[in-house]
PDB file of C-alpha atoms and ligand atoms in Angstrom:
ATOM      1  CA  MET J   1      78.023  92.231 -17.880  1.00  0.00           C
ATOM      2  CA  LEU J   2      77.289  87.941 -17.908  1.00  0.00           C
ATOM      3  CA  LEU J   3      80.194  87.525 -20.377  1.00  0.00           C
ATOM      4  CA  LYS J   4      83.393  89.682 -20.583  1.00  0.00           C
ATOM      5  CA  ILE J   5      85.466  88.660 -23.545  1.00  0.00           C
ATOM      6  CA  GLU J   6      88.720  90.438 -23.677  1.00  0.00           C
ATOM      7  CA  ASN J   7      91.441  90.575 -26.588  1.00  0.00           C
ATOM      8  CA  LEU J   8      91.651  87.023 -26.954  1.00  0.00           C
ATOM      9  CA  HIS J   9      94.018  84.682 -28.878  1.00  0.00           C
ATOM     10  CA  ALA J  10      93.866  81.195 -29.209  1.00  0.00           C
ATOM     11  CA  GLU J  11      95.676  78.468 -31.235  1.00  0.00           C
ATOM     12  CA  ILE J  12      95.397  74.749 -31.819  1.00  0.00           C
ATOM     13  CA  ASP J  13      97.966  72.552 -32.275  1.00  0.00           C
ATOM     14  CA  GLY J  14     100.325  76.325 -32.410  1.00  0.00           C
ATOM     15  CA  LYS J  15      98.326  77.822 -34.904  1.00  0.00           C
ATOM     16  CA  PRO J  16      96.321  81.053 -34.040  1.00  0.00           C
ATOM     17  CA  ILE J  17      92.703  81.223 -34.739  1.00  0.00           C
ATOM     18  CA  LEU J  18      91.669  83.576 -32.156  1.00  0.00           C
ATOM     19  CA  LYS J  19      93.723  86.758 -32.560  1.00  0.00           C
ATOM     20  CA  GLY J  20      91.887  89.868 -30.673  1.00  0.00           C
ATOM     21  CA  LEU J  21      88.475  89.216 -29.718  1.00  0.00           C
ATOM     22  CA  THR J  22      86.428  91.033 -27.936  1.00  0.00           C
ATOM     23  CA  LEU J  23      83.210  90.733 -26.725  1.00  0.00           C
ATOM     24  CA  THR J  24      80.556  91.880 -24.339  1.00  0.00           C
ATOM     25  CA  VAL J  25      77.512  89.875 -23.381  1.00  0.00           C
ATOM     26  CA  ASN J  26      74.876  90.904 -20.965  1.00  0.00           C
ATOM     27  CA  ALA J  27      72.381  88.918 -19.056  1.00  0.00           C
ATOM     28  CA  GLY J  28      69.180  89.248 -20.780  1.00  0.00           C
ATOM     29  CA  GLU J  29      70.675  89.581 -23.939  1.00  0.00           C
ATOM     30  CA  ILE J  30      71.046  86.862 -27.181  1.00  0.00           C
ATOM     31  CA  HIS J  31      73.849  87.687 -29.349  1.00  0.00           C
ATOM     32  CA  ALA J  32      73.918  85.910 -32.716  1.00  0.00           C
ATOM     33  CA  ILE J  33      78.691  85.667 -34.022  1.00  0.00           C
ATOM     34  CA  MET J  34      78.028  85.039 -37.840  1.00  0.00           C
ATOM     35  CA  GLY J  35      81.002  84.820 -40.249  1.00  0.00           C
ATOM     36  CA  PRO J  36      82.550  82.596 -42.962  1.00  0.00           C
ATOM     37  CA  ASN J  37      84.067  79.132 -42.956  1.00  0.00           C
ATOM     38  CA  GLY J  38      86.911  78.932 -41.139  1.00  0.00           C
ATOM     39  CA  ALA J  39      87.122  81.966 -39.145  1.00  0.00           C
ATOM     40  CA  GLY J  40      87.322  80.798 -35.792  1.00  0.00           C
ATOM     41  CA  LYS J  41      83.359  80.964 -34.892  1.00  0.00           C
ATOM     42  CA  SER J  42      83.495  76.925 -33.555  1.00  0.00           C
ATOM     43  CA  THR J  43      86.808  77.872 -31.709  1.00  0.00           C
ATOM     44  CA  LEU J  44      84.921  80.931 -29.613  1.00  0.00           C
ATOM     45  CA  GLY J  45      82.535  77.783 -28.367  1.00  0.00           C
ATOM     46  CA  TYR J  46      85.402  75.201 -27.352  1.00  0.00           C
ATOM     47  CA  VAL J  47      87.782  77.913 -26.115  1.00  0.00           C
ATOM     48  CA  LEU J  48      84.448  79.177 -24.274  1.00  0.00           C
ATOM     49  CA  GLY J  49      83.968  75.496 -23.329  1.00  0.00           C
ATOM     50  CA  GLY J  50      86.962  73.855 -22.338  1.00  0.00           C
ATOM     51  CA  ARG J  51      87.812  72.333 -24.272  1.00  0.00           C
ATOM     52  CA  PRO J  52      91.227  70.570 -24.153  1.00  0.00           C
ATOM     53  CA  GLY J  53      93.616  71.187 -27.074  1.00  0.00           C
ATOM     54  CA  TYR J  54      92.587  74.932 -27.101  1.00  0.00           C
ATOM     55  CA  GLU J  55      95.340  77.171 -25.561  1.00  0.00           C
ATOM     56  CA  VAL J  56      94.558  80.846 -24.809  1.00  0.00           C
ATOM     57  CA  THR J  57      97.938  83.058 -25.106  1.00  0.00           C
ATOM     58  CA  GLU J  58      96.802  86.315 -24.481  1.00  0.00           C
ATOM     59  CA  GLY J  59      93.486  88.039 -22.996  1.00  0.00           C
ATOM     60  CA  SER J  60      90.932  87.649 -20.931  1.00  0.00           C
ATOM     61  CA  ILE J  61      87.777  85.627 -20.190  1.00  0.00           C
ATOM     62  CA  THR J  62      85.304  86.562 -17.076  1.00  0.00           C
ATOM     63  CA  PHE J  63      82.233  85.402 -17.360  1.00  0.00           C
ATOM     64  CA  ASP J  64      79.760  86.554 -14.030  1.00  0.00           C
ATOM     65  CA  GLY J  65      81.994  87.477 -11.767  1.00  0.00           C
ATOM     66  CA  GLN J  66      84.861  84.509 -12.532  1.00  0.00           C
ATOM     67  CA  ASP J  67      87.412  83.780 -14.281  1.00  0.00           C
ATOM     68  CA  LEU J  68      86.655  81.089 -17.267  1.00  0.00           C
ATOM     69  CA  LEU J  69      89.613  79.698 -18.121  1.00  0.00           C
ATOM     70  CA  GLU J  70      90.893  79.491 -14.097  1.00  0.00           C
ATOM     71  CA  LEU J  71      87.956  76.397 -14.437  1.00  0.00           C
ATOM     72  CA  ALA J  72      88.191  73.484 -15.118  1.00  0.00           C
ATOM     73  CA  PRO J  73      85.559  72.094 -18.207  1.00  0.00           C
ATOM     74  CA  ASN J  74      83.221  70.944 -15.692  1.00  0.00           C
ATOM     75  CA  GLU J  75      83.460  73.098 -13.274  1.00  0.00           C
ATOM     76  CA  ARG J  76      81.666  76.178 -16.129  1.00  0.00           C
ATOM     77  CA  ALA J  77      79.462  73.442 -16.684  1.00  0.00           C
ATOM     78  CA  ALA J  78      78.001  74.008 -12.610  1.00  0.00           C
ATOM     79  CA  ALA J  79      79.050  77.695 -13.123  1.00  0.00           C
ATOM     80  CA  GLY J  80      76.148  77.713 -15.594  1.00  0.00           C
ATOM     81  CA  VAL J  81      77.396  77.094 -19.165  1.00  0.00           C
ATOM     82  CA  PHE J  82      76.201  75.192 -21.704  1.00  0.00           C
ATOM     83  CA  LEU J  83      78.118  73.993 -25.073  1.00  0.00           C
ATOM     84  CA  GLY J  84      75.595  72.923 -27.735  1.00  0.00           C
ATOM     85  CA  PHE J  85      77.882  71.175 -31.127  1.00  0.00           C
ATOM     86  CA  GLN J  86      77.982  72.036 -34.712  1.00  0.00           C
ATOM     87  CA  TYR J  87      78.395  67.797 -34.421  1.00  0.00           C
ATOM     88  CA  PRO J  88      76.780  66.416 -31.880  1.00  0.00           C
ATOM     89  CA  VAL J  89      78.169  63.094 -30.760  1.00  0.00           C
ATOM     90  CA  GLU J  90      77.255  60.068 -30.551  1.00  0.00           C
ATOM     91  CA  ILE J  91      77.772  57.890 -27.794  1.00  0.00           C
ATOM     92  CA  PRO J  92      77.089  54.291 -27.950  1.00  0.00           C
ATOM     93  CA  GLY J  93      76.006  51.873 -24.834  1.00  0.00           C
ATOM     94  CA  VAL J  94      74.639  54.925 -22.549  1.00  0.00           C
ATOM     95  CA  SER J  95      71.337  56.591 -22.429  1.00  0.00           C
ATOM     96  CA  ASN J  96      69.740  59.295 -23.310  1.00  0.00           C
ATOM     97  CA  VAL J  97      68.416  58.924 -20.432  1.00  0.00           C
ATOM     98  CA  GLN J  98      71.351  58.023 -18.177  1.00  0.00           C
ATOM     99  CA  PHE J  99      73.798  60.522 -20.220  1.00  0.00           C
ATOM    100  CA  LEU J 100      70.972  63.774 -18.295  1.00  0.00           C
ATOM    101  CA  ARG J 101      70.931  62.599 -15.655  1.00  0.00           C
ATOM    102  CA  GLU J 102      74.721  62.231 -14.859  1.00  0.00           C
ATOM    103  CA  ALA J 103      74.858  65.262 -16.392  1.00  0.00           C
ATOM    104  CA  LEU J 104      72.300  67.285 -14.272  1.00  0.00           C
ATOM    105  CA  ASN J 105      73.858  65.639 -11.270  1.00  0.00           C
ATOM    106  CA  ALA J 106      77.538  65.594 -11.602  1.00  0.00           C
ATOM    107  CA  GLN J 107      76.605  69.458 -12.272  1.00  0.00           C
ATOM    108  CA  ARG J 108      74.168  69.707  -8.867  1.00  0.00           C
ATOM    109  CA  GLY J 109      77.119  68.326  -7.252  1.00  0.00           C
ATOM    110  CA  THR J 110      79.481  70.504  -7.949  1.00  0.00           C
ATOM    111  CA  ARG J 111      77.395  73.862  -6.521  1.00  0.00           C
ATOM    112  CA  GLY J 112      77.164  72.022  -3.226  1.00  0.00           C
ATOM    113  CA  GLU J 113      73.008  71.089  -4.423  1.00  0.00           C
ATOM    114  CA  LYS J 114      71.647  67.269  -4.076  1.00  0.00           C
ATOM    115  CA  PRO J 115      71.381  64.490  -6.439  1.00  0.00           C
ATOM    116  CA  LEU J 116      67.794  64.191  -7.515  1.00  0.00           C
ATOM    117  CA  SER J 117      66.648  60.629  -7.854  1.00  0.00           C
ATOM    118  CA  GLY J 118      65.404  58.353 -10.559  1.00  0.00           C
ATOM    119  CA  ALA J 119      61.625  59.474 -10.014  1.00  0.00           C
ATOM    120  CA  GLU J 120      62.794  63.117  -9.851  1.00  0.00           C
ATOM    121  CA  PHE J 121      64.810  63.166 -12.735  1.00  0.00           C
ATOM    122  CA  LEU J 122      62.689  61.204 -15.196  1.00  0.00           C
ATOM    123  CA  LYS J 123      59.390  63.870 -14.766  1.00  0.00           C
ATOM    124  CA  ILE J 124      62.063  66.250 -15.534  1.00  0.00           C
ATOM    125  CA  ALA J 125      63.744  64.460 -18.700  1.00  0.00           C
ATOM    126  CA  ARG J 126      59.993  63.427 -19.744  1.00  0.00           C
ATOM    127  CA  GLU J 127      58.379  66.963 -19.508  1.00  0.00           C
ATOM    128  CA  GLU J 128      61.416  68.683 -21.457  1.00  0.00           C
ATOM    129  CA  ALA J 129      61.218  65.844 -24.786  1.00  0.00           C
ATOM    130  CA  ARG J 130      57.309  66.464 -24.372  1.00  0.00           C
ATOM    131  CA  LYS J 131      58.382  70.537 -24.802  1.00  0.00           C
ATOM    132  CA  LEU J 132      60.333  69.940 -27.538  1.00  0.00           C
ATOM    133  CA  ASP J 133      58.434  67.490 -29.723  1.00  0.00           C
ATOM    134  CA  MET J 134      60.268  64.805 -28.811  1.00  0.00           C
ATOM    135  CA  ASP J 135      59.332  61.213 -28.324  1.00  0.00           C
ATOM    136  CA  ALA J 136      59.933  60.076 -24.826  1.00  0.00           C
ATOM    137  CA  GLU J 137      60.794  56.907 -26.256  1.00  0.00           C
ATOM    138  CA  MET J 138      64.048  58.515 -27.746  1.00  0.00           C
ATOM    139  CA  LEU J 139      64.908  59.309 -24.370  1.00  0.00           C
ATOM    140  CA  LYS J 140      66.067  55.484 -23.763  1.00  0.00           C
ATOM    141  CA  ARG J 141      67.611  55.170 -27.075  1.00  0.00           C
ATOM    142  CA  PRO J 142      71.647  55.752 -27.221  1.00  0.00           C
ATOM    143  CA  VAL J 143      73.116  59.394 -26.720  1.00  0.00           C
ATOM    144  CA  ASN J 144      72.284  60.571 -30.357  1.00  0.00           C
ATOM    145  CA  VAL J 145      73.789  57.174 -31.948  1.00  0.00           C
ATOM    146  CA  GLY J 146      71.211  57.277 -35.346  1.00  0.00           C
ATOM    147  CA  PHE J 147      69.188  60.293 -34.863  1.00  0.00           C
ATOM    148  CA  SER J 148      68.741  62.049 -37.674  1.00  0.00           C
ATOM    149  CA  GLY J 149      70.271  65.773 -38.154  1.00  0.00           C
ATOM    150  CA  GLY J 150      67.076  67.315 -37.305  1.00  0.00           C
ATOM    151  CA  GLU J 151      66.795  64.776 -34.080  1.00  0.00           C
ATOM    152  CA  LYS J 152      70.176  65.537 -33.020  1.00  0.00           C
ATOM    153  CA  LYS J 153      69.342  69.607 -32.164  1.00  0.00           C
ATOM    154  CA  ARG J 154      66.427  68.590 -30.736  1.00  0.00           C
ATOM    155  CA  ASN J 155      67.747  66.330 -28.217  1.00  0.00           C
ATOM    156  CA  GLU J 156      70.559  68.876 -28.041  1.00  0.00           C
ATOM    157  CA  MET J 157      67.569  71.029 -27.119  1.00  0.00           C
ATOM    158  CA  VAL J 158      66.383  68.327 -24.642  1.00  0.00           C
ATOM    159  CA  GLN J 159      69.357  68.854 -22.692  1.00  0.00           C
ATOM    160  CA  MET J 160      70.143  71.979 -23.031  1.00  0.00           C
ATOM    161  CA  GLY J 161      66.104  72.706 -20.512  1.00  0.00           C
ATOM    162  CA  VAL J 162      67.621  70.138 -18.534  1.00  0.00           C
ATOM    163  CA  VAL J 163      70.581  71.089 -17.440  1.00  0.00           C
ATOM    164  CA  ASN J 164      68.883  74.963 -17.436  1.00  0.00           C
ATOM    165  CA  PRO J 165      71.874  77.094 -17.546  1.00  0.00           C
ATOM    166  CA  LYS J 166      72.607  80.513 -17.318  1.00  0.00           C
ATOM    167  CA  PHE J 167      74.440  81.031 -20.468  1.00  0.00           C
ATOM    168  CA  ALA J 168      74.936  78.441 -24.149  1.00  0.00           C
ATOM    169  CA  ILE J 169      76.108  78.800 -26.532  1.00  0.00           C
ATOM    170  CA  LEU J 170      74.494  77.374 -29.495  1.00  0.00           C
ATOM    171  CA  ASP J 171      76.669  76.676 -32.998  1.00  0.00           C
ATOM    172  CA  GLU J 172      74.769  76.293 -35.840  1.00  0.00           C
ATOM    173  CA  THR J 173      71.675  74.558 -34.129  1.00  0.00           C
ATOM    174  CA  ASP J 174      69.977  74.982 -37.480  1.00  0.00           C
ATOM    175  CA  SER J 175      72.428  73.229 -38.984  1.00  0.00           C
ATOM    176  CA  GLY J 176      70.465  70.003 -41.161  1.00  0.00           C
ATOM    177  CA  LEU J 177      66.547  70.974 -39.256  1.00  0.00           C
ATOM    178  CA  ASP J 178      63.932  71.303 -41.569  1.00  0.00           C
ATOM    179  CA  ILE J 179      61.412  73.974 -41.399  1.00  0.00           C
ATOM    180  CA  ASP J 180      59.324  72.824 -38.354  1.00  0.00           C
ATOM    181  CA  ALA J 181      61.928  71.605 -36.612  1.00  0.00           C
ATOM    182  CA  LEU J 182      63.708  74.862 -36.864  1.00  0.00           C
ATOM    183  CA  ARG J 183      60.288  76.599 -35.031  1.00  0.00           C
ATOM    184  CA  ILE J 184      60.051  74.324 -32.920  1.00  0.00           C
ATOM    185  CA  VAL J 185      64.469  74.164 -31.587  1.00  0.00           C
ATOM    186  CA  GLY J 186      64.077  77.987 -32.193  1.00  0.00           C
ATOM    187  CA  ASP J 187      61.092  77.891 -29.549  1.00  0.00           C
ATOM    188  CA  GLY J 188      63.358  75.752 -27.364  1.00  0.00           C
ATOM    189  CA  ILE J 189      65.685  78.798 -26.807  1.00  0.00           C
ATOM    190  CA  ASN J 190      63.882  81.200 -26.749  1.00  0.00           C
ATOM    191  CA  ARG J 191      61.825  79.583 -24.061  1.00  0.00           C
ATOM    192  CA  ILE J 192      64.414  78.456 -22.224  1.00  0.00           C
ATOM    193  CA  MET J 193      67.044  81.185 -22.298  1.00  0.00           C
ATOM    194  CA  ARG J 194      65.507  84.073 -23.094  1.00  0.00           C
ATOM    195  CA  ALA J 195      64.960  85.684 -19.249  1.00  0.00           C
ATOM    196  CA  PRO J 196      66.587  88.537 -17.539  1.00  0.00           C
ATOM    197  CA  ASP J 197      69.269  86.495 -16.465  1.00  0.00           C
ATOM    198  CA  LYS J 198      70.558  84.269 -19.086  1.00  0.00           C
ATOM    199  CA  ALA J 199      72.167  84.609 -22.158  1.00  0.00           C
ATOM    200  CA  VAL J 200      72.829  83.033 -25.761  1.00  0.00           C
ATOM    201  CA  LEU J 201      75.818  83.583 -28.107  1.00  0.00           C
ATOM    202  CA  LEU J 202      74.018  82.488 -31.611  1.00  0.00           C
ATOM    203  CA  ILE J 203      76.618  80.864 -34.032  1.00  0.00           C
ATOM    204  CA  THR J 204      74.146  80.670 -37.821  1.00  0.00           C
ATOM    205  CA  HIS J 205      75.482  81.383 -40.472  1.00  0.00           C
ATOM    206  CA  TYR J 206      71.447  81.893 -41.696  1.00  0.00           C
ATOM    207  CA  GLN J 207      68.560  84.360 -40.514  1.00  0.00           C
ATOM    208  CA  ARG J 208      65.998  81.865 -40.686  1.00  0.00           C
ATOM    209  CA  LEU J 209      66.749  80.846 -37.727  1.00  0.00           C
ATOM    210  CA  LEU J 210      67.680  84.769 -36.284  1.00  0.00           C
ATOM    211  CA  ASP J 211      63.292  85.157 -37.327  1.00  0.00           C
ATOM    212  CA  TYR J 212      62.444  82.517 -34.390  1.00  0.00           C
ATOM    213  CA  VAL J 213      65.155  84.079 -32.096  1.00  0.00           C
ATOM    214  CA  GLN J 214      65.256  87.475 -32.598  1.00  0.00           C
ATOM    215  CA  PRO J 215      68.896  88.791 -32.125  1.00  0.00           C
ATOM    216  CA  ASP J 216      69.471  91.942 -29.667  1.00  0.00           C
ATOM    217  CA  VAL J 217      73.146  92.336 -30.906  1.00  0.00           C
ATOM    218  CA  VAL J 218      74.491  90.291 -34.327  1.00  0.00           C
ATOM    219  CA  HIS J 219      79.028  90.141 -35.037  1.00  0.00           C
ATOM    220  CA  VAL J 220      80.597  89.258 -38.194  1.00  0.00           C
ATOM    221  CA  LEU J 221      83.580  87.369 -37.208  1.00  0.00           C
ATOM    222  CA  ALA J 222      85.643  87.066 -39.595  1.00  0.00           C
ATOM    223  CA  ASP J 223      90.244  85.698 -39.081  1.00  0.00           C
ATOM    224  CA  GLY J 224      90.183  85.169 -35.674  1.00  0.00           C
ATOM    225  CA  ARG J 225      88.293  88.821 -34.398  1.00  0.00           C
ATOM    226  CA  ILE J 226      84.712  90.704 -34.187  1.00  0.00           C
ATOM    227  CA  VAL J 227      85.076  92.749 -37.218  1.00  0.00           C
ATOM    228  CA  ARG J 228      81.778  94.625 -37.225  1.00  0.00           C
ATOM    229  CA  SER J 229      78.887  94.538 -34.516  1.00  0.00           C
ATOM    230  CA  GLY J 230      74.868  95.480 -35.288  1.00  0.00           C
ATOM    231  CA  GLY J 231      71.211  95.244 -34.303  1.00  0.00           C
ATOM    232  CA  ALA J 232      69.060  92.502 -36.280  1.00  0.00           C
ATOM    233  CA  ASP J 233      69.368  94.878 -39.111  1.00  0.00           C
ATOM    234  CA  LEU J 234      73.261  93.401 -39.562  1.00  0.00           C
ATOM    235  CA  ALA J 235      71.818  89.817 -40.096  1.00  0.00           C
ATOM    236  CA  HIS J 236      69.942  90.798 -43.194  1.00  0.00           C
ATOM    237  CA  GLU J 237      72.535  92.958 -45.029  1.00  0.00           C
ATOM    238  CA  LEU J 238      74.503  89.642 -44.671  1.00  0.00           C
ATOM    239  CA  GLU J 239      72.189  88.250 -46.329  1.00  0.00           C
ATOM    240  CA  ARG J 240      71.860  90.448 -48.817  1.00  0.00           C
ATOM    241  CA  GLU J 241      76.005  91.160 -49.434  1.00  0.00           C
ATOM    242  CA  GLY J 242      77.613  88.533 -48.443  1.00  0.00           C
ATOM    243  CA  TYR J 243      80.525  88.609 -45.842  1.00  0.00           C
ATOM    244  CA  ALA J 244      83.028  89.985 -48.439  1.00  0.00           C
ATOM    245  CA  GLY J 245      81.167  93.651 -48.426  1.00  0.00           C
ATOM    246  CA  VAL J 246      81.028  94.020 -45.154  1.00  0.00           C
ATOM    247  CA  THR J 247      84.592  92.290 -44.201  1.00  0.00           C
ATOM    248  CA  ALA J 248      86.549  94.571 -46.655  1.00  0.00           C
TER     249      ALA J 248
HETATM  250  N1  ADP R 301      92.343  70.040 -35.011  1.00  0.00           N
HETATM  251  C1  ADP R 301      92.837  71.518 -35.122  1.00  0.00           C
HETATM  252  N2  ADP R 301      93.883  72.063 -35.542  1.00  0.00           N
HETATM  253  C2  ADP R 301      94.540  72.511 -36.904  1.00  0.00           C
HETATM  254  N3  ADP R 301      93.403  73.864 -37.233  1.00  0.00           N
HETATM  255  C3  ADP R 301      92.530  73.436 -36.872  1.00  0.00           C
HETATM  256  C4  ADP R 301      92.087  72.566 -36.147  1.00  0.00           C
HETATM  257  N4  ADP R 301      89.995  73.026 -35.643  1.00  0.00           N
HETATM  258  C5  ADP R 301      90.028  73.895 -35.969  1.00  0.00           C
HETATM  259  N5  ADP R 301      91.415  73.825 -37.237  1.00  0.00           N
HETATM  260  C6  ADP R 301      91.089  75.332 -38.190  1.00  0.00           C
HETATM  261  O1  ADP R 301      91.031  76.394 -37.826  1.00  0.00           O
HETATM  262  C7  ADP R 301      90.173  77.537 -38.447  1.00  0.00           C
HETATM  263  C8  ADP R 301      88.449  77.468 -37.630  1.00  0.00           C
HETATM  264  O2  ADP R 301      88.252  77.246 -37.594  1.00  0.00           O
HETATM  265  P1  ADP R 301      86.432  77.254 -36.646  1.00  0.00           P
HETATM  266  O3  ADP R 301      86.115  77.414 -35.653  1.00  0.00           O
HETATM  267  O4  ADP R 301      85.962  75.386 -36.453  1.00  0.00           O
HETATM  268  O5  ADP R 301      85.727  78.145 -38.009  1.00  0.00           O
HETATM  269  P2  ADP R 301      84.269  78.334 -38.578  1.00  0.00           P
HETATM  270  O6  ADP R 301      83.871  77.780 -37.613  1.00  0.00           O
HETATM  271  O7  ADP R 301      83.955  79.616 -38.048  1.00  0.00           O
HETATM  272  O8  ADP R 301      83.761  78.154 -38.764  1.00  0.00           O
HETATM  273  C9  ADP R 301      90.018  76.955 -39.617  1.00  0.00           C
HETATM  274  O9  ADP R 301      91.089  76.554 -40.347  1.00  0.00           O
HETATM  275  C10 ADP R 301      90.324  75.620 -39.161  1.00  0.00           C
HETATM  276  O10 ADP R 301      90.806  74.681 -40.416  1.00  0.00           O
HETATM  277 MG1   MG R 302      81.689  76.068 -37.097  1.00  0.00          MG
END
């Protein structure tokens, strides 16, 4: 298995948010996580990414044979963990290409690999932008500054394509996307992450993204735990019946 989370308890400012969450993800699988607002979905993503302020008080996370909680955020990234944000941050003064190149070369450095030259890197970045139907001009703009919601999400897919992670947690990647952008992002997730040695946790509220990215397993996260798991059908059931019936 690629990721094994056992009895995870985590809190923010002393407030318990995750309350005994257990989840196993095998390589080659795409898992969807659905659940009501405030359930702890984004918190799970942040804890996996190692965001400061999120304190794990109990439980364990094993990623690719390593104790993930022992690793600093940059070491997690270098180990192949990618976190897509529900609300991508804007970074004025840093161009998209600079940001991507720094991110990729920092990860390569941590893995003991040589940094890529500007030219080598630009080729990869342009290629990823092209595959995601993103204007290459956007690579020169400051990261996410003035990008529309859809452009930010598409940009996140370009980042994912460039760093080519083993495991991606995508938090509401579908929010703010129109139908065409949704298809492009869905295709991007399939192209970059559908592989026997990779896996995805797709946090979403809507069936429509799951029409493009077919999940192998669907989970319902409520009140800090996984309360139900099932196949792709479960997402349809949730869409019909809401969370109340499923979590009761
Ligand atoms: N910085 C914080 N301080 C206190 N409570 C927080 C903080 N961030 C999130 N929470 C609370 O944690 C709970 C889970 O939030 P979140 O993980 O964002 O839920 P979801 O993504 O499932 O909607 C919510 O009740 C939210 O108000
Ligand atoms: Mg959230």
